[in-house]
Short mmCIF file of C-alpha atoms and ligand atoms in Angstrom, two decimals:
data_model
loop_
_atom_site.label_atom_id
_atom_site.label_comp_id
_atom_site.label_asym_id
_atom_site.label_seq_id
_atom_site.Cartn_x
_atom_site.Cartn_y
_atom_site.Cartn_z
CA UNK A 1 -7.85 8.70 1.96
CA UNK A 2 -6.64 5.31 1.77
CA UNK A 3 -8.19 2.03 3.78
CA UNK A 4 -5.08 2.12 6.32
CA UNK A 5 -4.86 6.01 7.04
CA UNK A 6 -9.32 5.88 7.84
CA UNK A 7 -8.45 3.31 10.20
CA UNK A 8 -6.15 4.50 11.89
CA UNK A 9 -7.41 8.11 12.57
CA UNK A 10 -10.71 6.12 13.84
CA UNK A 11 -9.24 3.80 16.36
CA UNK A 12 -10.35 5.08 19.33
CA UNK A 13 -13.71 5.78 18.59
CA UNK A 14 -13.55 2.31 16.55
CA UNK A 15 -13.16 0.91 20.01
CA UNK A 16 -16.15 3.10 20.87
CA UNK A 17 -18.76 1.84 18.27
CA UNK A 18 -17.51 -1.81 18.76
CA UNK A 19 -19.89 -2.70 21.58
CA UNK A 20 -22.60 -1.62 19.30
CA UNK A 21 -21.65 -3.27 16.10
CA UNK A 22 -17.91 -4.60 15.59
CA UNK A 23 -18.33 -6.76 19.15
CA UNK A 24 -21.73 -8.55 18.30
CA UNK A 25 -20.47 -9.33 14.52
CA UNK A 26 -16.97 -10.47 16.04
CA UNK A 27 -19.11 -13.03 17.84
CA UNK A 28 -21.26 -14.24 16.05
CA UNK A 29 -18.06 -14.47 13.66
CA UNK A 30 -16.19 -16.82 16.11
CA UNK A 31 -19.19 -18.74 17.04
CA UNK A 32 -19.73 -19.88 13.54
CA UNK A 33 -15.72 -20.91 13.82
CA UNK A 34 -16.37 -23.36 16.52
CA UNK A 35 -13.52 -23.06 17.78
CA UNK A 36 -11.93 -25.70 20.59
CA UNK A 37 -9.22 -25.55 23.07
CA UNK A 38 -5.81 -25.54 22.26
CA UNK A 39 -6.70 -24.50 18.17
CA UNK A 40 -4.25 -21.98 16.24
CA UNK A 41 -6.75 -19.00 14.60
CA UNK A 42 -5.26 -16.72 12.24
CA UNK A 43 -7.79 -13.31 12.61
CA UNK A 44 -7.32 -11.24 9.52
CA UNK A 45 -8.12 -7.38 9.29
CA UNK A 46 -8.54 -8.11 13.12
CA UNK A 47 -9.00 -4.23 14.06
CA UNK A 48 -9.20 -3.86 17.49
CA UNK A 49 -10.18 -7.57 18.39
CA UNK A 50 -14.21 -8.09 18.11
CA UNK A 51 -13.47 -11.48 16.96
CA UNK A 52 -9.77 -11.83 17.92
CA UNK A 53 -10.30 -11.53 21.33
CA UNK A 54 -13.64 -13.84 22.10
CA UNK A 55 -11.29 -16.41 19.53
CA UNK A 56 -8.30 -15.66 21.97
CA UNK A 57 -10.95 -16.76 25.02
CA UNK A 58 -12.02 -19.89 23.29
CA UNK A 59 -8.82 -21.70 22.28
CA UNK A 60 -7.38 -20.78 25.92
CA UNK A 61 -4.21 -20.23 27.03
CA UNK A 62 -2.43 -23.78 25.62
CA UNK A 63 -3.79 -21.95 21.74
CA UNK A 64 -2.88 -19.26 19.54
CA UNK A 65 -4.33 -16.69 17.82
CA UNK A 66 -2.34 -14.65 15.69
CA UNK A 67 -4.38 -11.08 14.50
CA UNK A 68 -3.02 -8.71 12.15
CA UNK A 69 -4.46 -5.45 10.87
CA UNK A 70 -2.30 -2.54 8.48
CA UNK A 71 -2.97 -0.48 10.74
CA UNK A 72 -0.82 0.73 13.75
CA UNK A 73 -3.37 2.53 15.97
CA UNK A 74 -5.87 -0.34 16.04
CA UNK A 75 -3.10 -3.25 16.64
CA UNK A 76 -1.63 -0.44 19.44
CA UNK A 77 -5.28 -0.57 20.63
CA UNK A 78 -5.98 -4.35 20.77
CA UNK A 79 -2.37 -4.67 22.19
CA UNK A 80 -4.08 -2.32 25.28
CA UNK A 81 -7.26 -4.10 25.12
CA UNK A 82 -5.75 -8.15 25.29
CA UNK A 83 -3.17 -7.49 28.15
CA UNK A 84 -4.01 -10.41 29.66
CA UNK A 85 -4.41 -13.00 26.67
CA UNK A 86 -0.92 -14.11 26.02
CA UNK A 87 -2.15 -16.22 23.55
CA UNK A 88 -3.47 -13.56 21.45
CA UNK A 89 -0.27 -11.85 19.19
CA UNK A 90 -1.47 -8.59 17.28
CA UNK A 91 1.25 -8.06 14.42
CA UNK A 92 0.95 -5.15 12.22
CA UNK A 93 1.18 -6.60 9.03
CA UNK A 94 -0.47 -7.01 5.32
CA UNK A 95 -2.95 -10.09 5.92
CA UNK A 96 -2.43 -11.15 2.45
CA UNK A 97 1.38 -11.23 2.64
CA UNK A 98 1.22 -13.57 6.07
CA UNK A 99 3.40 -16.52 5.26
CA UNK A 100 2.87 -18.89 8.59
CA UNK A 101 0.41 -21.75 8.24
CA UNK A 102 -1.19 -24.65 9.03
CA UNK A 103 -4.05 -22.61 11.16
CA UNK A 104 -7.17 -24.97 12.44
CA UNK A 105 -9.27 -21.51 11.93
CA UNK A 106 -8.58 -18.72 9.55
CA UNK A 107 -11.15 -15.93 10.06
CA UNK A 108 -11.62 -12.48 9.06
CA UNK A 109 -14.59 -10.35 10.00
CA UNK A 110 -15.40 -7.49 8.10
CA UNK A 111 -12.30 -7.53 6.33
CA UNK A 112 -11.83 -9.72 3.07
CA UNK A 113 -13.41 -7.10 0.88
CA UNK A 114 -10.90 -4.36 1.12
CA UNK A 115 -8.35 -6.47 -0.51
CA UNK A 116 -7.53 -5.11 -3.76
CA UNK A 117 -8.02 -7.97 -5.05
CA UNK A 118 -10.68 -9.58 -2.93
CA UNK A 119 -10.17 -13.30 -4.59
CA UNK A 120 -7.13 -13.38 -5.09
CA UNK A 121 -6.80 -12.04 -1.10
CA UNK A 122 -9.18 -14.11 0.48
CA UNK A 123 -7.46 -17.29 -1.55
CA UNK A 124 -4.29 -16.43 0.43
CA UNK A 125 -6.21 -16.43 3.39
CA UNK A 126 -7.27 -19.96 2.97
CA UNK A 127 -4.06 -21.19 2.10
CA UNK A 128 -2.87 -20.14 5.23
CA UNK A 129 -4.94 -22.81 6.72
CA UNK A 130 -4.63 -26.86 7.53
CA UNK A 131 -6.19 -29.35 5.23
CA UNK A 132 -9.43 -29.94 7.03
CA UNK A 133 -9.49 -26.46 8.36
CA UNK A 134 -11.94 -23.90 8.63
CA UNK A 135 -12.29 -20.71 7.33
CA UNK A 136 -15.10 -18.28 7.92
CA UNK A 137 -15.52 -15.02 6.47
CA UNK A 138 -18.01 -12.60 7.65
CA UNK A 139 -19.19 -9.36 4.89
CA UNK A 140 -21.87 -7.33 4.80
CA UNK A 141 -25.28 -8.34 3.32
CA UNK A 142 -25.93 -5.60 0.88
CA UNK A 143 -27.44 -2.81 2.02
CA UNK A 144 -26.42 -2.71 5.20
CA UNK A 145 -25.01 0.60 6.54
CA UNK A 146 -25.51 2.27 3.03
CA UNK A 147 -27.80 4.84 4.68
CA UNK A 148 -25.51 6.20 6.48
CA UNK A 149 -23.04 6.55 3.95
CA UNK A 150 -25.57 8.54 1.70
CA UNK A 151 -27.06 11.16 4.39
CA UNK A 152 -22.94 11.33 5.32
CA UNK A 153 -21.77 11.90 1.59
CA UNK A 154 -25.09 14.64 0.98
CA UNK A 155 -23.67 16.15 4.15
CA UNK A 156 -20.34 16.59 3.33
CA UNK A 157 -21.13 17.77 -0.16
CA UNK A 158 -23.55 20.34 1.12
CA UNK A 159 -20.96 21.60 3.74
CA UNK A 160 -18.40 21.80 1.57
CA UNK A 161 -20.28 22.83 -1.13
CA UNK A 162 -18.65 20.58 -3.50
CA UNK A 163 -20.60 18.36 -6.48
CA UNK A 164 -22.43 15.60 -5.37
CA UNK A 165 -20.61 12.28 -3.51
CA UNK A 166 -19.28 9.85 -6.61
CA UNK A 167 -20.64 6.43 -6.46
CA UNK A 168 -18.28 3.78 -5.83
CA UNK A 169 -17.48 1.49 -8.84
CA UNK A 170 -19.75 -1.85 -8.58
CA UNK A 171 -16.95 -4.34 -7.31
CA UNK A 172 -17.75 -8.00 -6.75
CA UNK A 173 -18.70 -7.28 -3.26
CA UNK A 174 -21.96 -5.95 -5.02
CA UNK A 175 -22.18 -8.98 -6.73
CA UNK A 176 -21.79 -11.59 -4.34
CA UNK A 177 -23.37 -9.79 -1.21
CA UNK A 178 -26.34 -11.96 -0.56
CA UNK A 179 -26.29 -15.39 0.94
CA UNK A 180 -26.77 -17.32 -2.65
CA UNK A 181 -24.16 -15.56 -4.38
CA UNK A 182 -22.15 -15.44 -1.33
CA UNK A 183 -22.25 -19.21 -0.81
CA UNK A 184 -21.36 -20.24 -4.70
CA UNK A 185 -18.47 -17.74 -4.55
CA UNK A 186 -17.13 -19.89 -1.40
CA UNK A 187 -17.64 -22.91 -3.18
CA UNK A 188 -15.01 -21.98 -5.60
CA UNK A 189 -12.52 -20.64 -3.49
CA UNK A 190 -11.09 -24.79 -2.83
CA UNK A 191 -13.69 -25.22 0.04
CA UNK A 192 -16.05 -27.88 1.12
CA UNK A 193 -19.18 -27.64 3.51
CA UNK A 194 -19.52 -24.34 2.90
CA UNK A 195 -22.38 -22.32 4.73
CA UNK A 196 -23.43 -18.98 5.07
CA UNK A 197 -25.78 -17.44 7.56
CA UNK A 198 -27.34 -14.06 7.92
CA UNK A 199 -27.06 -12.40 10.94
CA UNK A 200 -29.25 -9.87 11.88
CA UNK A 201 -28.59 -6.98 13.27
CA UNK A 202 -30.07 -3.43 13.69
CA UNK A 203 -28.78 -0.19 15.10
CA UNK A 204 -31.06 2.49 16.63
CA UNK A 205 -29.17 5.36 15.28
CA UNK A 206 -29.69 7.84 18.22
CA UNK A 207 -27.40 11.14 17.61
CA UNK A 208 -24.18 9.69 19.37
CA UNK A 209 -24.82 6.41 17.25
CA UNK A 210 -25.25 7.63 14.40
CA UNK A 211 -21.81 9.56 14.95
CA UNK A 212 -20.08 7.01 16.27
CA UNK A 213 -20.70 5.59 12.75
CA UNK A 214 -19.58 7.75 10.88
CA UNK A 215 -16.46 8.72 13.34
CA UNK A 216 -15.61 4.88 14.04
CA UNK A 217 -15.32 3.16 10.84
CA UNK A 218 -14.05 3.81 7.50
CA UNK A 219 -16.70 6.24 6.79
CA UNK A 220 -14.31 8.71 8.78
CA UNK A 221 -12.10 8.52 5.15
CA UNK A 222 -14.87 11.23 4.31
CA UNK A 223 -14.17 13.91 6.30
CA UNK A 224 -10.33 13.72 6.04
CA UNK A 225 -8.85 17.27 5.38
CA UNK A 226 -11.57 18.86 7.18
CA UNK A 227 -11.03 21.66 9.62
CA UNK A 228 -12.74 20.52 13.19
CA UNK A 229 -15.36 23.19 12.78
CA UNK A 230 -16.79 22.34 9.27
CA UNK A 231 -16.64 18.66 10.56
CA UNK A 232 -18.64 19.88 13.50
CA UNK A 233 -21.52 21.00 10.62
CA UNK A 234 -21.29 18.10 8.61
CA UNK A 235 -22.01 16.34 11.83
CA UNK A 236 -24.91 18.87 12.31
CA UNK A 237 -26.05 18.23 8.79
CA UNK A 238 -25.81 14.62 8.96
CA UNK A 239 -28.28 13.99 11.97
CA UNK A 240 -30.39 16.79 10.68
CA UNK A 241 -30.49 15.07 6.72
CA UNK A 242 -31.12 11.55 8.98
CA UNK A 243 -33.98 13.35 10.75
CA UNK A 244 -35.24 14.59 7.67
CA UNK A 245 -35.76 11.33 6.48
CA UNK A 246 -37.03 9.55 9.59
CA UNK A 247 -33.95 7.36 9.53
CA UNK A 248 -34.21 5.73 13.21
CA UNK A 249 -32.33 2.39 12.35
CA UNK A 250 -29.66 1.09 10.41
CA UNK A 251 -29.39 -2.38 9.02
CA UNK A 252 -26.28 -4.05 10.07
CA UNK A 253 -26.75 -7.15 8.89
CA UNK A 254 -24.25 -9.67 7.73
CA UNK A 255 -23.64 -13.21 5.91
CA UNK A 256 -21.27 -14.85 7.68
CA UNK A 257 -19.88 -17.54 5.58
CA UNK A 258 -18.02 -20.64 6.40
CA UNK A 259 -16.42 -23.47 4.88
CA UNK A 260 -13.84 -26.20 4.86
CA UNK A 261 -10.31 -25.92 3.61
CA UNK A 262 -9.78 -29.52 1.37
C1 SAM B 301 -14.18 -2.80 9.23
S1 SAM B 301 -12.65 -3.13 10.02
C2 SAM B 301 -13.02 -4.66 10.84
C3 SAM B 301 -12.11 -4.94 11.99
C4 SAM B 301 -12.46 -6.15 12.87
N1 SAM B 301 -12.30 -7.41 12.15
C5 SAM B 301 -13.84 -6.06 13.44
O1 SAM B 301 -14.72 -6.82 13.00
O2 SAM B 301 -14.07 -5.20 14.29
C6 SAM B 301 -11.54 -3.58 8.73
C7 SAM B 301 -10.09 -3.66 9.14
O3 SAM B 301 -9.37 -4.26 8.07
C8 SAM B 301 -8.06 -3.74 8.10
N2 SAM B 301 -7.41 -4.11 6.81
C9 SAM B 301 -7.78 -3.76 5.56
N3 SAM B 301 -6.96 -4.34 4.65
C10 SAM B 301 -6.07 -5.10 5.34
C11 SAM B 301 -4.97 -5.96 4.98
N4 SAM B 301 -4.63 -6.15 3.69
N5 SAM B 301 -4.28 -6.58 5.95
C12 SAM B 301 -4.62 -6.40 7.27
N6 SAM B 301 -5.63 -5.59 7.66
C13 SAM B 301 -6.34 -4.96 6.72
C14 SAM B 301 -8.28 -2.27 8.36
O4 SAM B 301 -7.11 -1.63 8.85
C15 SAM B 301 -9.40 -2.34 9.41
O5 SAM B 301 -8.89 -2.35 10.73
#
């Protein structure tokens, strides 16, 4: 299953699991933008507004912020959810393909690494941005929310009785997902002050957490094609294989990095 079909079959229960992870990482996303009244953001990969919205409170109604996801559901969603911020205007649209510029702000949460091409993508992003500008990026620190994946992908396998889960090809998310890395990888990418901080963040995986997971983020590409009922024992299998393990938290924690456009 592709990046745009996951994401759309989890909207709703996207929405769900923000308040436990997209919402806190959307803030902490903005407040690393420092954004001011009146400032044009563009929010990239916006989903269903963690950052787009508290941006969309912070430059007021005299600013803009423009937020565009591929996928229909979760701009249909945010639409719903930002009824009464006419400054914020969900498009559904290719980030990388945007053509307006001259943002103050040009931020993407969670987003820059499913670009194909995750340079060349993120360069486009900051090119959509004034000289003096900011940008901030936020990714995942590495090894954050990998244990889900792997009870998820033993689950499925087992249910299905298929071979075991393929690993992913190492991309250069896996190279660059500490703050070091992270930082020297900004540094080429045209920018100036760049800084990157790690922010924290740990989820008590109780059963509906732990679902919501797997149910509200891409992870859901996993179970596409499955009838409800053998989803319904891969979830069974999943919190029992977490159990198993004495798997009570999950790191969430991300670098969210920041820099200057020249
Ligand atoms: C993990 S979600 C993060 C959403 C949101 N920024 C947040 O923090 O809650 C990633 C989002 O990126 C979107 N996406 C992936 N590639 C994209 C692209 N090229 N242009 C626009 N959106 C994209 C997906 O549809 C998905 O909604």
């Amino acid at each position: 299953m592709g990046t745009r079909r996951a994401f759309d079959a989890a909207a709703a229960d996207f929405a769900a699991l923000g308040r436990y992870l997209w919402e806190p990482i959307g803030a902490a996303t903005v407040a690393a933008a420092g954004l001011a009244e009146g400032d044009r953001v563009l929010d990239a990969c916006c989903g269903t507004g963690a950052s787009a919205i508290p941006a969309a409170h912070a430059v007021g109604a005299e600013g803009v912020v423009d937020a565009i996801d591929l996928s229909g559901p979760m701009i249909g969603e945010l639409r719903r959810l930002s009824a009464g911020l006419p400054q914020l205007r969900a498009h559904e649209a290719d980030a990388t393909a945007w053509d307006t510029g001259g943002y103050d702000v040009v931020q993407s949460a969670l987003g820059i690494f499913f670009f194909p091409d995750m340079t060349d993508g993120t360069e486009r992003l900051i090119a959509r941005a004034r000289s003096g500008g900011r940008v901030v990026f936020t990714i995942w620190r590495g090894g954050s929310m990998v244990a889900a994946g792997r009870h998820l992908g033993r689950a499925v396998a087992a249910v299905t009785e298929s071979g075991p889960p393929s690993e992913r090809e190492p991309s250069l998310i896996d190279r660059i997902d500490q703050a070091g890395p992270y930082a020297d990888w900004l540094s080429e990418r045209n920018l100036s002050d760049v800084d990157v901080t790690v922010n924290e963040l740990r989820l008590t995986m109780t059963p509906e957490i732990a679902w919501l997971v797997v149910v509200g983020s891409g992870f859901r590409g996993l179970l596409d094609g499955l009838e409800p009922d053998v989803v319904e024992r891969v979830r069974e299998r999943y919190l029992e294989s977490l159990r198993a393990d004495g798997v009570t938290e999950l790191d969430a924690t991300t670098l969210i990095g920041s820099g200057t456009v020249h």
